Amino acid sequence: DQQVKQNSPSLSVQEGRISILNCDYTNSMFDYFLWYKKYPAEGPTFLISISSIKDKNEDGRFTVFLNKSAKHLSLHIVPSQPGDSAVYFCAASAKTGANNLFFGTGTRLTVIP
Amino acid sequence: ETGVTQTPRHLVMGMTNKKSLKCEQHLGHNAMYWYKQSAKKPLELMFVYNFKEQTENNSVPSRFSPECPNSSHLFLHLHTLQPEDSALYLCASSQDSASGGAGQYFGAGTRLSVL
């Protein structure tokens, strides 16, 4: 059974608007969460992470929010740019340095110029 | 270019064939990983090597045999695979196995089809 779920396979957003990608998890032992971005024919690249001791982490246009009680995290991209079009994967692990990551199935974001 | 190179990019093999996937990293890392991504399924960790020693085997069938001759190279030897083994196989590396997910750099993957 999947422990990390991304229920929206795709999302389309107009350039300049906000993109919100969602992720839910079931394992209460997870305490470190990551977002990866993947372009076609390339491997995933790390984008941003958050530890369970925080509820928000921001890096430029990218912000990740964590709601531990709801076991939910989201990635906000604002303003969205056409170059943000990619597949975004959510991942989780049981501790910050753990290498055993549990991934979601990904959400394909399309930013329309 | 992430510094992790996988070859071949595409591979078609029969169930009786033996083939190998290769991964090479030019980042000076000491940990290397194999992941599998089947269609419509999440990325799943298969093996972890840290300083050439296997530290994790995620209940992978023995028809997948990893080899890590040095910290820069990782192989996945394949034999008597099944059609359900068709998937994208991704290699990753990190400084060491305690680097966590943020420190993992992925290759572009090998798309494997088993006929």
JSON list of C-alpha atoms in Angstrom, two decimals:
[
{"chain": "A", "resi": 1, "resn": "ASP", "atom": "CA", "xyz": [0.00, 0.00, 0.00]},
{"chain": "A", "resi": 2, "resn": "GLN", "atom": "CA", "xyz": [1.33, 3.42, -0.93]},
{"chain": "A", "resi": 3, "resn": "GLN", "atom": "CA", "xyz": [2.48, 5.46, 2.03]},
{"chain": "A", "resi": 4, "resn": "VAL", "atom": "CA", "xyz": [2.84, 8.67, 0.03]},
{"chain": "A", "resi": 5, "resn": "LYS", "atom": "CA", "xyz": [0.06, 9.71, -2.32]},
{"chain": "A", "resi": 6, "resn": "GLN", "atom": "CA", "xyz": [-0.26, 12.39, -4.94]},
{"chain": "A", "resi": 7, "resn": "ASN", "atom": "CA", "xyz": [-3.87, 12.18, -6.01]},
{"chain": "A", "resi": 8, "resn": "SER", "atom": "CA", "xyz": [-3.68, 14.66, -8.86]},
{"chain": "A", "resi": 9, "resn": "PRO", "atom": "CA", "xyz": [-1.82, 13.18, -11.84]},
{"chain": "A", "resi": 10, "resn": "SER", "atom": "CA", "xyz": [-1.81, 16.52, -13.64]},
{"chain": "A", "resi": 11, "resn": "LEU", "atom": "CA", "xyz": [-2.32, 20.24, -13.12]},
{"chain": "A", "resi": 12, "resn": "SER", "atom": "CA", "xyz": [-2.47, 23.14, -15.58]},
{"chain": "A", "resi": 13, "resn": "VAL", "atom": "CA", "xyz": [-1.87, 26.70, -14.48]},
{"chain": "A", "resi": 14, "resn": "GLN", "atom": "CA", "xyz": [-1.62, 30.01, -16.28]},
{"chain": "A", "resi": 15, "resn": "GLU", "atom": "CA", "xyz": [1.77, 31.71, -16.27]},
{"chain": "A", "resi": 16, "resn": "GLY", "atom": "CA", "xyz": [2.09, 34.15, -13.39]},
{"chain": "A", "resi": 17, "resn": "ARG", "atom": "CA", "xyz": [-0.53, 32.41, -11.26]},
{"chain": "A", "resi": 18, "resn": "ILE", "atom": "CA", "xyz": [0.05, 30.16, -8.27]},
{"chain": "A", "resi": 19, "resn": "SER", "atom": "CA", "xyz": [0.59, 26.41, -8.67]},
{"chain": "A", "resi": 20, "resn": "ILE", "atom": "CA", "xyz": [-0.38, 24.24, -5.71]},
{"chain": "A", "resi": 21, "resn": "LEU", "atom": "CA", "xyz": [0.69, 20.62, -5.70]},
{"chain": "A", "resi": 22, "resn": "ASN", "atom": "CA", "xyz": [-0.59, 18.36, -2.96]},
{"chain": "A", "resi": 23, "resn": "CYS", "atom": "CA", "xyz": [0.72, 15.28, -1.21]},
{"chain": "A", "resi": 24, "resn": "ASP", "atom": "CA", "xyz": [-0.72, 13.06, 1.53]},
{"chain": "A", "resi": 25, "resn": "TYR", "atom": "CA", "xyz": [1.04, 10.46, 3.62]},
{"chain": "A", "resi": 26, "resn": "THR", "atom": "CA", "xyz": [-0.11, 7.71, 5.92]},
{"chain": "A", "resi": 27, "resn": "ASN", "atom": "CA", "xyz": [2.93, 6.83, 8.03]},
{"chain": "A", "resi": 28, "resn": "SER", "atom": "CA", "xyz": [3.08, 8.91, 11.20]},
{"chain": "A", "resi": 29, "resn": "MET", "atom": "CA", "xyz": [6.76, 8.00, 11.57]},
{"chain": "A", "resi": 30, "resn": "PHE", "atom": "CA", "xyz": [7.68, 10.17, 8.58]},
{"chain": "A", "resi": 31, "resn": "ASP", "atom": "CA", "xyz": [9.37, 13.34, 9.74]},
{"chain": "A", "resi": 32, "resn": "TYR", "atom": "CA", "xyz": [11.23, 14.61, 6.70]},
{"chain": "A", "resi": 33, "resn": "PHE", "atom": "CA", "xyz": [9.63, 15.50, 3.41]},
{"chain": "A", "resi": 34, "resn": "LEU", "atom": "CA", "xyz": [11.04, 16.43, 0.03]},
{"chain": "A", "resi": 35, "resn": "TRP", "atom": "CA", "xyz": [9.89, 17.61, -3.37]},
{"chain": "A", "resi": 36, "resn": "TYR", "atom": "CA", "xyz": [11.67, 16.60, -6.54]},
{"chain": "A", "resi": 37, "resn": "LYS", "atom": "CA", "xyz": [11.22, 17.97, -10.03]},
{"chain": "A", "resi": 38, "resn": "LYS", "atom": "CA", "xyz": [11.66, 15.88, -13.16]},
{"chain": "A", "resi": 39, "resn": "TYR", "atom": "CA", "xyz": [11.95, 17.04, -16.74]},
{"chain": "A", "resi": 40, "resn": "PRO", "atom": "CA", "xyz": [11.45, 14.56, -19.60]},
{"chain": "A", "resi": 41, "resn": "ALA", "atom": "CA", "xyz": [14.45, 12.29, -20.27]},
{"chain": "A", "resi": 42, "resn": "GLU", "atom": "CA", "xyz": [16.17, 13.51, -17.10]},
{"chain": "A", "resi": 43, "resn": "GLY", "atom": "CA", "xyz": [16.38, 12.16, -13.59]},
{"chain": "A", "resi": 44, "resn": "PRO", "atom": "CA", "xyz": [14.56, 13.78, -10.67]},
{"chain": "A", "resi": 45, "resn": "THR", "atom": "CA", "xyz": [16.33, 16.72, -9.07]},
{"chain": "A", "resi": 46, "resn": "PHE", "atom": "CA", "xyz": [15.88, 17.84, -5.49]},
{"chain": "A", "resi": 47, "resn": "LEU", "atom": "CA", "xyz": [13.80, 21.00, -5.15]},
{"chain": "A", "resi": 48, "resn": "ILE", "atom": "CA", "xyz": [12.95, 21.73, -1.54]},
{"chain": "A", "resi": 49, "resn": "SER", "atom": "CA", "xyz": [12.49, 19.90, 1.76]},
{"chain": "A", "resi": 50, "resn": "ILE", "atom": "CA", "xyz": [10.90, 20.37, 5.15]},
{"chain": "A", "resi": 51, "resn": "SER", "atom": "CA", "xyz": [11.45, 18.80, 8.53]},
{"chain": "A", "resi": 52, "resn": "SER", "atom": "CA", "xyz": [8.50, 17.92, 10.73]},
{"chain": "A", "resi": 53, "resn": "ILE", "atom": "CA", "xyz": [9.58, 20.48, 13.30]},
{"chain": "A", "resi": 54, "resn": "LYS", "atom": "CA", "xyz": [8.55, 23.18, 10.83]},
{"chain": "A", "resi": 55, "resn": "ASP", "atom": "CA", "xyz": [5.28, 23.91, 9.10]},
{"chain": "A", "resi": 56, "resn": "LYS", "atom": "CA", "xyz": [6.70, 26.04, 6.30]},
{"chain": "A", "resi": 57, "resn": "ASN", "atom": "CA", "xyz": [9.89, 26.29, 4.30]},
{"chain": "A", "resi": 58, "resn": "GLU", "atom": "CA", "xyz": [10.47, 28.84, 1.59]},
{"chain": "A", "resi": 59, "resn": "ASP", "atom": "CA", "xyz": [13.06, 29.04, -1.17]},
{"chain": "A", "resi": 60, "resn": "GLY", "atom": "CA", "xyz": [12.47, 31.79, -3.69]},
{"chain": "A", "resi": 61, "resn": "ARG", "atom": "CA", "xyz": [9.29, 31.09, -5.62]},
{"chain": "A", "resi": 62, "resn": "PHE", "atom": "CA", "xyz": [8.87, 27.71, -3.95]},
{"chain": "A", "resi": 63, "resn": "THR", "atom": "CA", "xyz": [7.23, 27.17, -0.57]},
{"chain": "A", "resi": 64, "resn": "VAL", "atom": "CA", "xyz": [6.40, 23.88, 1.08]},
{"chain": "A", "resi": 65, "resn": "PHE", "atom": "CA", "xyz": [3.74, 23.70, 3.77]},
{"chain": "A", "resi": 66, "resn": "LEU", "atom": "CA", "xyz": [3.38, 20.81, 6.18]},
{"chain": "A", "resi": 67, "resn": "ASN", "atom": "CA", "xyz": [0.24, 19.96, 8.15]},
{"chain": "A", "resi": 68, "resn": "LYS", "atom": "CA", "xyz": [1.25, 17.10, 10.41]},
{"chain": "A", "resi": 69, "resn": "SER", "atom": "CA", "xyz": [-2.16, 16.60, 11.97]},
{"chain": "A", "resi": 70, "resn": "ALA", "atom": "CA", "xyz": [-3.67, 16.13, 8.52]},
{"chain": "A", "resi": 71, "resn": "LYS", "atom": "CA", "xyz": [-0.61, 14.23, 7.21]},
{"chain": "A", "resi": 72, "resn": "HIS", "atom": "CA", "xyz": [-0.60, 16.59, 4.28]},
{"chain": "A", "resi": 73, "resn": "LEU", "atom": "CA", "xyz": [1.96, 18.72, 2.54]},
{"chain": "A", "resi": 74, "resn": "SER", "atom": "CA", "xyz": [1.77, 21.04, -0.37]},
{"chain": "A", "resi": 75, "resn": "LEU", "atom": "CA", "xyz": [4.16, 22.81, -2.71]},
{"chain": "A", "resi": 76, "resn": "HIS", "atom": "CA", "xyz": [3.32, 26.32, -3.78]},
{"chain": "A", "resi": 77, "resn": "ILE", "atom": "CA", "xyz": [5.01, 27.89, -6.79]},
{"chain": "A", "resi": 78, "resn": "VAL", "atom": "CA", "xyz": [4.38, 31.58, -7.27]},
{"chain": "A", "resi": 79, "resn": "PRO", "atom": "CA", "xyz": [4.53, 33.09, -9.76]},
{"chain": "A", "resi": 80, "resn": "SER", "atom": "CA", "xyz": [4.46, 30.03, -12.02]},
{"chain": "A", "resi": 81, "resn": "GLN", "atom": "CA", "xyz": [6.68, 30.12, -15.09]},
{"chain": "A", "resi": 82, "resn": "PRO", "atom": "CA", "xyz": [6.64, 27.99, -18.26]},
{"chain": "A", "resi": 83, "resn": "GLY", "atom": "CA", "xyz": [10.01, 26.52, -17.23]},
{"chain": "A", "resi": 84, "resn": "ASP", "atom": "CA", "xyz": [8.30, 25.07, -14.17]},
{"chain": "A", "resi": 85, "resn": "SER", "atom": "CA", "xyz": [6.45, 22.62, -16.40]},
{"chain": "A", "resi": 86, "resn": "ALA", "atom": "CA", "xyz": [7.63, 19.22, -15.21]},
{"chain": "A", "resi": 87, "resn": "VAL", "atom": "CA", "xyz": [6.61, 16.25, -13.09]},
{"chain": "A", "resi": 88, "resn": "TYR", "atom": "CA", "xyz": [6.81, 16.93, -9.36]},
{"chain": "A", "resi": 89, "resn": "PHE", "atom": "CA", "xyz": [7.36, 14.08, -6.91]},
{"chain": "A", "resi": 90, "resn": "CYS", "atom": "CA", "xyz": [6.71, 14.21, -3.21]},
{"chain": "A", "resi": 91, "resn": "ALA", "atom": "CA", "xyz": [8.87, 11.97, -0.99]},
{"chain": "A", "resi": 92, "resn": "ALA", "atom": "CA", "xyz": [9.13, 11.20, 2.71]},
{"chain": "A", "resi": 93, "resn": "SER", "atom": "CA", "xyz": [11.50, 9.49, 5.09]},
{"chain": "A", "resi": 94, "resn": "ALA", "atom": "CA", "xyz": [11.50, 8.51, 8.73]},
{"chain": "A", "resi": 95, "resn": "LYS", "atom": "CA", "xyz": [14.39, 10.76, 9.65]},
{"chain": "A", "resi": 96, "resn": "THR", "atom": "CA", "xyz": [16.34, 13.59, 8.11]},
{"chain": "A", "resi": 97, "resn": "GLY", "atom": "CA", "xyz": [19.38, 11.57, 7.10]},
{"chain": "A", "resi": 98, "resn": "ALA", "atom": "CA", "xyz": [17.54, 8.46, 6.04]},
{"chain": "A", "resi": 99, "resn": "ASN", "atom": "CA", "xyz": [18.19, 7.19, 2.55]},
{"chain": "A", "resi": 100, "resn": "ASN", "atom": "CA", "xyz": [15.04, 5.08, 2.37]},
{"chain": "A", "resi": 101, "resn": "LEU", "atom": "CA", "xyz": [12.66, 7.46, 0.66]},
{"chain": "A", "resi": 102, "resn": "PHE", "atom": "CA", "xyz": [9.03, 6.77, -0.07]},
{"chain": "A", "resi": 103, "resn": "PHE", "atom": "CA", "xyz": [7.82, 8.52, -3.19]},
{"chain": "A", "resi": 104, "resn": "GLY", "atom": "CA", "xyz": [4.46, 9.55, -4.56]},
{"chain": "A", "resi": 105, "resn": "THR", "atom": "CA", "xyz": [3.52, 8.83, -8.16]},
{"chain": "A", "resi": 106, "resn": "GLY", "atom": "CA", "xyz": [4.04, 12.41, -9.26]},
{"chain": "A", "resi": 107, "resn": "THR", "atom": "CA", "xyz": [1.97, 15.33, -10.56]},
{"chain": "A", "resi": 108, "resn": "ARG", "atom": "CA", "xyz": [2.58, 16.69, -14.04]},
{"chain": "A", "resi": 109, "resn": "LEU", "atom": "CA", "xyz": [2.47, 20.48, -13.95]},
{"chain": "A", "resi": 110, "resn": "THR", "atom": "CA", "xyz": [1.90, 22.42, -17.15]},
{"chain": "A", "resi": 111, "resn": "VAL", "atom": "CA", "xyz": [2.33, 26.18, -17.00]},
{"chain": "A", "resi": 112, "resn": "ILE", "atom": "CA", "xyz": [0.56, 27.80, -19.92]},
{"chain": "A", "resi": 113, "resn": "PRO", "atom": "CA", "xyz": [2.23, 30.93, -21.33]},
{"chain": "B", "resi": 1, "resn": "GLU", "atom": "CA", "xyz": [23.60, 17.12, -16.37]},
{"chain": "B", "resi": 2, "resn": "THR", "atom": "CA", "xyz": [23.59, 15.84, -12.79]},
{"chain": "B", "resi": 3, "resn": "GLY", "atom": "CA", "xyz": [26.94, 14.06, -12.87]},
{"chain": "B", "resi": 4, "resn": "VAL", "atom": "CA", "xyz": [25.27, 10.63, -12.81]},
{"chain": "B", "resi": 5, "resn": "THR", "atom": "CA", "xyz": [25.30, 8.77, -16.13]},
{"chain": "B", "resi": 6, "resn": "GLN", "atom": "CA", "xyz": [23.31, 5.66, -16.88]},
{"chain": "B", "resi": 7, "resn": "THR", "atom": "CA", "xyz": [23.73, 3.34, -19.85]},
{"chain": "B", "resi": 8, "resn": "PRO", "atom": "CA", "xyz": [21.99, 2.15, -21.85]},
{"chain": "B", "resi": 9, "resn": "ARG", "atom": "CA", "xyz": [19.10, 4.58, -21.91]},
{"chain": "B", "resi": 10, "resn": "HIS", "atom": "CA", "xyz": [16.80, 1.97, -23.41]},
{"chain": "B", "resi": 11, "resn": "LEU", "atom": "CA", "xyz": [17.00, -1.82, -23.27]},
{"chain": "B", "resi": 12, "resn": "VAL", "atom": "CA", "xyz": [14.78, -4.54, -24.68]},
{"chain": "B", "resi": 13, "resn": "MET", "atom": "CA", "xyz": [15.47, -8.08, -23.55]},
{"chain": "B", "resi": 14, "resn": "GLY", "atom": "CA", "xyz": [13.89, -11.48, -23.64]},
{"chain": "B", "resi": 15, "resn": "MET", "atom": "CA", "xyz": [13.09, -13.43, -20.51]},
{"chain": "B", "resi": 16, "resn": "THR", "atom": "CA", "xyz": [16.05, -15.77, -21.04]},
{"chain": "B", "resi": 17, "resn": "ASN", "atom": "CA", "xyz": [18.60, -13.02, -21.69]},
{"chain": "B", "resi": 18, "resn": "LYS", "atom": "CA", "xyz": [21.28, -11.74, -19.34]},
{"chain": "B", "resi": 19, "resn": "LYS", "atom": "CA", "xyz": [22.01, -8.04, -19.46]},
{"chain": "B", "resi": 20, "resn": "SER", "atom": "CA", "xyz": [23.54, -5.38, -17.24]},
{"chain": "B", "resi": 21, "resn": "LEU", "atom": "CA", "xyz": [22.69, -1.79, -16.47]},
{"chain": "B", "resi": 22, "resn": "LYS", "atom": "CA", "xyz": [25.53, 0.57, -15.73]},
{"chain": "B", "resi": 23, "resn": "CYS", "atom": "CA", "xyz": [25.69, 3.70, -13.61]},
{"chain": "B", "resi": 24, "resn": "GLU", "atom": "CA", "xyz": [28.66, 6.02, -13.22]},
{"chain": "B", "resi": 25, "resn": "GLN", "atom": "CA", "xyz": [28.93, 9.11, -11.06]},
{"chain": "B", "resi": 26, "resn": "HIS", "atom": "CA", "xyz": [31.51, 11.88, -11.37]},
{"chain": "B", "resi": 27, "resn": "LEU", "atom": "CA", "xyz": [30.62, 13.66, -8.14]},
{"chain": "B", "resi": 28, "resn": "GLY", "atom": "CA", "xyz": [33.04, 12.02, -5.72]},
{"chain": "B", "resi": 29, "resn": "HIS", "atom": "CA", "xyz": [30.15, 10.48, -3.83]},
{"chain": "B", "resi": 30, "resn": "ASN", "atom": "CA", "xyz": [30.42, 7.37, -1.68]},
{"chain": "B", "resi": 31, "resn": "ALA", "atom": "CA", "xyz": [26.86, 6.07, -1.74]},
{"chain": "B", "resi": 32, "resn": "MET", "atom": "CA", "xyz": [24.95, 4.76, -4.73]},
{"chain": "B", "resi": 33, "resn": "TYR", "atom": "CA", "xyz": [21.38, 3.59, -5.15]},
{"chain": "B", "resi": 34, "resn": "TRP", "atom": "CA", "xyz": [19.17, 1.65, -7.54]},
{"chain": "B", "resi": 35, "resn": "TYR", "atom": "CA", "xyz": [15.49, 2.60, -7.83]},
{"chain": "B", "resi": 36, "resn": "LYS", "atom": "CA", "xyz": [12.70, 1.11, -9.88]},
{"chain": "B", "resi": 37, "resn": "GLN", "atom": "CA", "xyz": [9.70, 2.96, -11.25]},
{"chain": "B", "resi": 38, "resn": "SER", "atom": "CA", "xyz": [6.97, 0.83, -12.79]},
{"chain": "B", "resi": 39, "resn": "ALA", "atom": "CA", "xyz": [4.14, 2.36, -14.79]},
{"chain": "B", "resi": 40, "resn": "LYS", "atom": "CA", "xyz": [1.72, 4.35, -12.61]},
{"chain": "B", "resi": 41, "resn": "LYS", "atom": "CA", "xyz": [3.63, 3.33, -9.48]},
{"chain": "B", "resi": 42, "resn": "PRO", "atom": "CA", "xyz": [5.94, 5.35, -7.25]},
{"chain": "B", "resi": 43, "resn": "LEU", "atom": "CA", "xyz": [9.69, 5.19, -7.34]},
{"chain": "B", "resi": 44, "resn": "GLU", "atom": "CA", "xyz": [10.85, 2.28, -5.16]},
{"chain": "B", "resi": 45, "resn": "LEU", "atom": "CA", "xyz": [14.27, 1.89, -3.59]},
{"chain": "B", "resi": 46, "resn": "MET", "atom": "CA", "xyz": [15.93, -1.42, -4.52]},
{"chain": "B", "resi": 47, "resn": "PHE", "atom": "CA", "xyz": [19.52, -1.35, -3.24]},
{"chain": "B", "resi": 48, "resn": "VAL", "atom": "CA", "xyz": [21.88, 0.97, -1.39]},
{"chain": "B", "resi": 49, "resn": "TYR", "atom": "CA", "xyz": [25.67, 0.81, -1.43]},
{"chain": "B", "resi": 50, "resn": "ASN", "atom": "CA", "xyz": [27.80, 2.85, 0.95]},
{"chain": "B", "resi": 51, "resn": "PHE", "atom": "CA", "xyz": [31.57, 2.83, 0.41]},
{"chain": "B", "resi": 52, "resn": "LYS", "atom": "CA", "xyz": [31.14, -0.19, -1.91]},
{"chain": "B", "resi": 53, "resn": "GLU", "atom": "CA", "xyz": [29.28, -2.21, 0.73]},
{"chain": "B", "resi": 54, "resn": "GLN", "atom": "CA", "xyz": [25.63, -3.11, 0.24]},
{"chain": "B", "resi": 55, "resn": "THR", "atom": "CA", "xyz": [23.70, -1.64, 3.14]},
{"chain": "B", "resi": 56, "resn": "GLU", "atom": "CA", "xyz": [20.17, -2.13, 1.94]},
{"chain": "B", "resi": 57, "resn": "ASN", "atom": "CA", "xyz": [18.30, -4.70, -0.13]},
{"chain": "B", "resi": 58, "resn": "ASN", "atom": "CA", "xyz": [14.63, -3.86, -0.26]},
{"chain": "B", "resi": 59, "resn": "SER", "atom": "CA", "xyz": [13.42, -7.47, -0.68]},
{"chain": "B", "resi": 60, "resn": "VAL", "atom": "CA", "xyz": [14.45, -7.48, -4.31]},
{"chain": "B", "resi": 61, "resn": "PRO", "atom": "CA", "xyz": [14.19, -10.82, -6.19]},
{"chain": "B", "resi": 62, "resn": "SER", "atom": "CA", "xyz": [17.49, -12.55, -6.84]},
{"chain": "B", "resi": 63, "resn": "ARG", "atom": "CA", "xyz": [17.07, -12.16, -10.62]},
{"chain": "B", "resi": 64, "resn": "PHE", "atom": "CA", "xyz": [18.36, -8.63, -9.95]},
{"chain": "B", "resi": 65, "resn": "SER", "atom": "CA", "xyz": [21.99, -8.73, -8.87]},
{"chain": "B", "resi": 66, "resn": "PRO", "atom": "CA", "xyz": [23.77, -5.47, -8.01]},
{"chain": "B", "resi": 67, "resn": "GLU", "atom": "CA", "xyz": [27.51, -4.94, -8.13]},
{"chain": "B", "resi": 68, "resn": "CYS", "atom": "CA", "xyz": [29.52, -2.00, -6.87]},
{"chain": "B", "resi": 69, "resn": "PRO", "atom": "CA", "xyz": [33.20, -2.44, -7.78]},
{"chain": "B", "resi": 70, "resn": "ASN", "atom": "CA", "xyz": [34.12, 1.07, -6.60]},
{"chain": "B", "resi": 71, "resn": "SER", "atom": "CA", "xyz": [32.40, 4.18, -5.33]},
{"chain": "B", "resi": 72, "resn": "SER", "atom": "CA", "xyz": [32.00, 5.58, -8.84]},
{"chain": "B", "resi": 73, "resn": "HIS", "atom": "CA", "xyz": [30.38, 2.63, -10.55]},
{"chain": "B", "resi": 74, "resn": "LEU", "atom": "CA", "xyz": [27.25, 0.63, -9.93]},
{"chain": "B", "resi": 75, "resn": "PHE", "atom": "CA", "xyz": [25.86, -2.20, -12.01]},
{"chain": "B", "resi": 76, "resn": "LEU", "atom": "CA", "xyz": [22.58, -4.04, -12.01]},
{"chain": "B", "resi": 77, "resn": "HIS", "atom": "CA", "xyz": [22.88, -7.49, -13.54]},
{"chain": "B", "resi": 78, "resn": "LEU", "atom": "CA", "xyz": [19.66, -8.88, -14.91]},
{"chain": "B", "resi": 79, "resn": "HIS", "atom": "CA", "xyz": [18.80, -12.50, -15.67]},
{"chain": "B", "resi": 80, "resn": "THR", "atom": "CA", "xyz": [15.62, -14.46, -16.33]},
{"chain": "B", "resi": 81, "resn": "LEU", "atom": "CA", "xyz": [13.47, -11.39, -15.89]},
{"chain": "B", "resi": 82, "resn": "GLN", "atom": "CA", "xyz": [9.71, -11.35, -16.16]},
{"chain": "B", "resi": 83, "resn": "PRO", "atom": "CA", "xyz": [7.56, -8.99, -18.24]},
{"chain": "B", "resi": 84, "resn": "GLU", "atom": "CA", "xyz": [6.42, -7.29, -15.00]},
{"chain": "B", "resi": 85, "resn": "ASP", "atom": "CA", "xyz": [10.03, -6.21, -14.45]},
{"chain": "B", "resi": 86, "resn": "SER", "atom": "CA", "xyz": [9.62, -3.78, -17.34]},
{"chain": "B", "resi": 87, "resn": "ALA", "atom": "CA", "xyz": [10.16, -0.37, -15.78]},
{"chain": "B", "resi": 88, "resn": "LEU", "atom": "CA", "xyz": [12.38, 2.69, -15.55]},
{"chain": "B", "resi": 89, "resn": "TYR", "atom": "CA", "xyz": [15.47, 1.93, -13.48]},
{"chain": "B", "resi": 90, "resn": "LEU", "atom": "CA", "xyz": [17.08, 4.94, -11.90]},
{"chain": "B", "resi": 91, "resn": "CYS", "atom": "CA", "xyz": [20.49, 5.22, -10.31]},
{"chain": "B", "resi": 92, "resn": "ALA", "atom": "CA", "xyz": [21.35, 7.86, -7.74]},
{"chain": "B", "resi": 93, "resn": "SER", "atom": "CA", "xyz": [24.37, 8.84, -5.69]},
{"chain": "B", "resi": 94, "resn": "SER", "atom": "CA", "xyz": [24.99, 10.89, -2.58]},
{"chain": "B", "resi": 95, "resn": "GLN", "atom": "CA", "xyz": [27.95, 11.91, -0.44]},
{"chain": "B", "resi": 96, "resn": "ASP", "atom": "CA", "xyz": [27.21, 8.97, 1.83]},
{"chain": "B", "resi": 97, "resn": "SER", "atom": "CA", "xyz": [24.15, 7.00, 2.84]},
{"chain": "B", "resi": 98, "resn": "ALA", "atom": "CA", "xyz": [23.41, 9.39, 5.69]},
{"chain": "B", "resi": 99, "resn": "SER", "atom": "CA", "xyz": [23.02, 12.32, 3.31]},
{"chain": "B", "resi": 100, "resn": "GLY", "atom": "CA", "xyz": [19.30, 11.80, 3.08]},
{"chain": "B", "resi": 101, "resn": "GLY", "atom": "CA", "xyz": [17.06, 12.48, 0.15]},
{"chain": "B", "resi": 102, "resn": "ALA", "atom": "CA", "xyz": [18.15, 16.06, -0.39]},
{"chain": "B", "resi": 103, "resn": "GLY", "atom": "CA", "xyz": [21.65, 14.89, -1.16]},
{"chain": "B", "resi": 104, "resn": "GLN", "atom": "CA", "xyz": [20.72, 12.32, -3.80]},
{"chain": "B", "resi": 105, "resn": "TYR", "atom": "CA", "xyz": [21.55, 13.04, -7.42]},
{"chain": "B", "resi": 106, "resn": "PHE", "atom": "CA", "xyz": [19.72, 10.95, -10.00]},
{"chain": "B", "resi": 107, "resn": "GLY", "atom": "CA", "xyz": [20.68, 9.70, -13.41]},
{"chain": "B", "resi": 108, "resn": "ALA", "atom": "CA", "xyz": [18.23, 9.87, -16.32]},
{"chain": "B", "resi": 109, "resn": "GLY", "atom": "CA", "xyz": [17.40, 6.19, -16.03]},
{"chain": "B", "resi": 110, "resn": "THR", "atom": "CA", "xyz": [17.29, 3.09, -18.20]},
{"chain": "B", "resi": 111, "resn": "ARG", "atom": "CA", "xyz": [13.93, 2.23, -19.71]},
{"chain": "B", "resi": 112, "resn": "LEU", "atom": "CA", "xyz": [13.77, -1.59, -19.66]},
{"chain": "B", "resi": 113, "resn": "SER", "atom": "CA", "xyz": [11.29, -3.68, -21.61]},
{"chain": "B", "resi": 114, "resn": "VAL", "atom": "CA", "xyz": [11.13, -7.42, -21.00]},
{"chain": "B", "resi": 115, "resn": "LEU", "atom": "CA", "xyz": [9.46, -9.39, -23.75]}
]
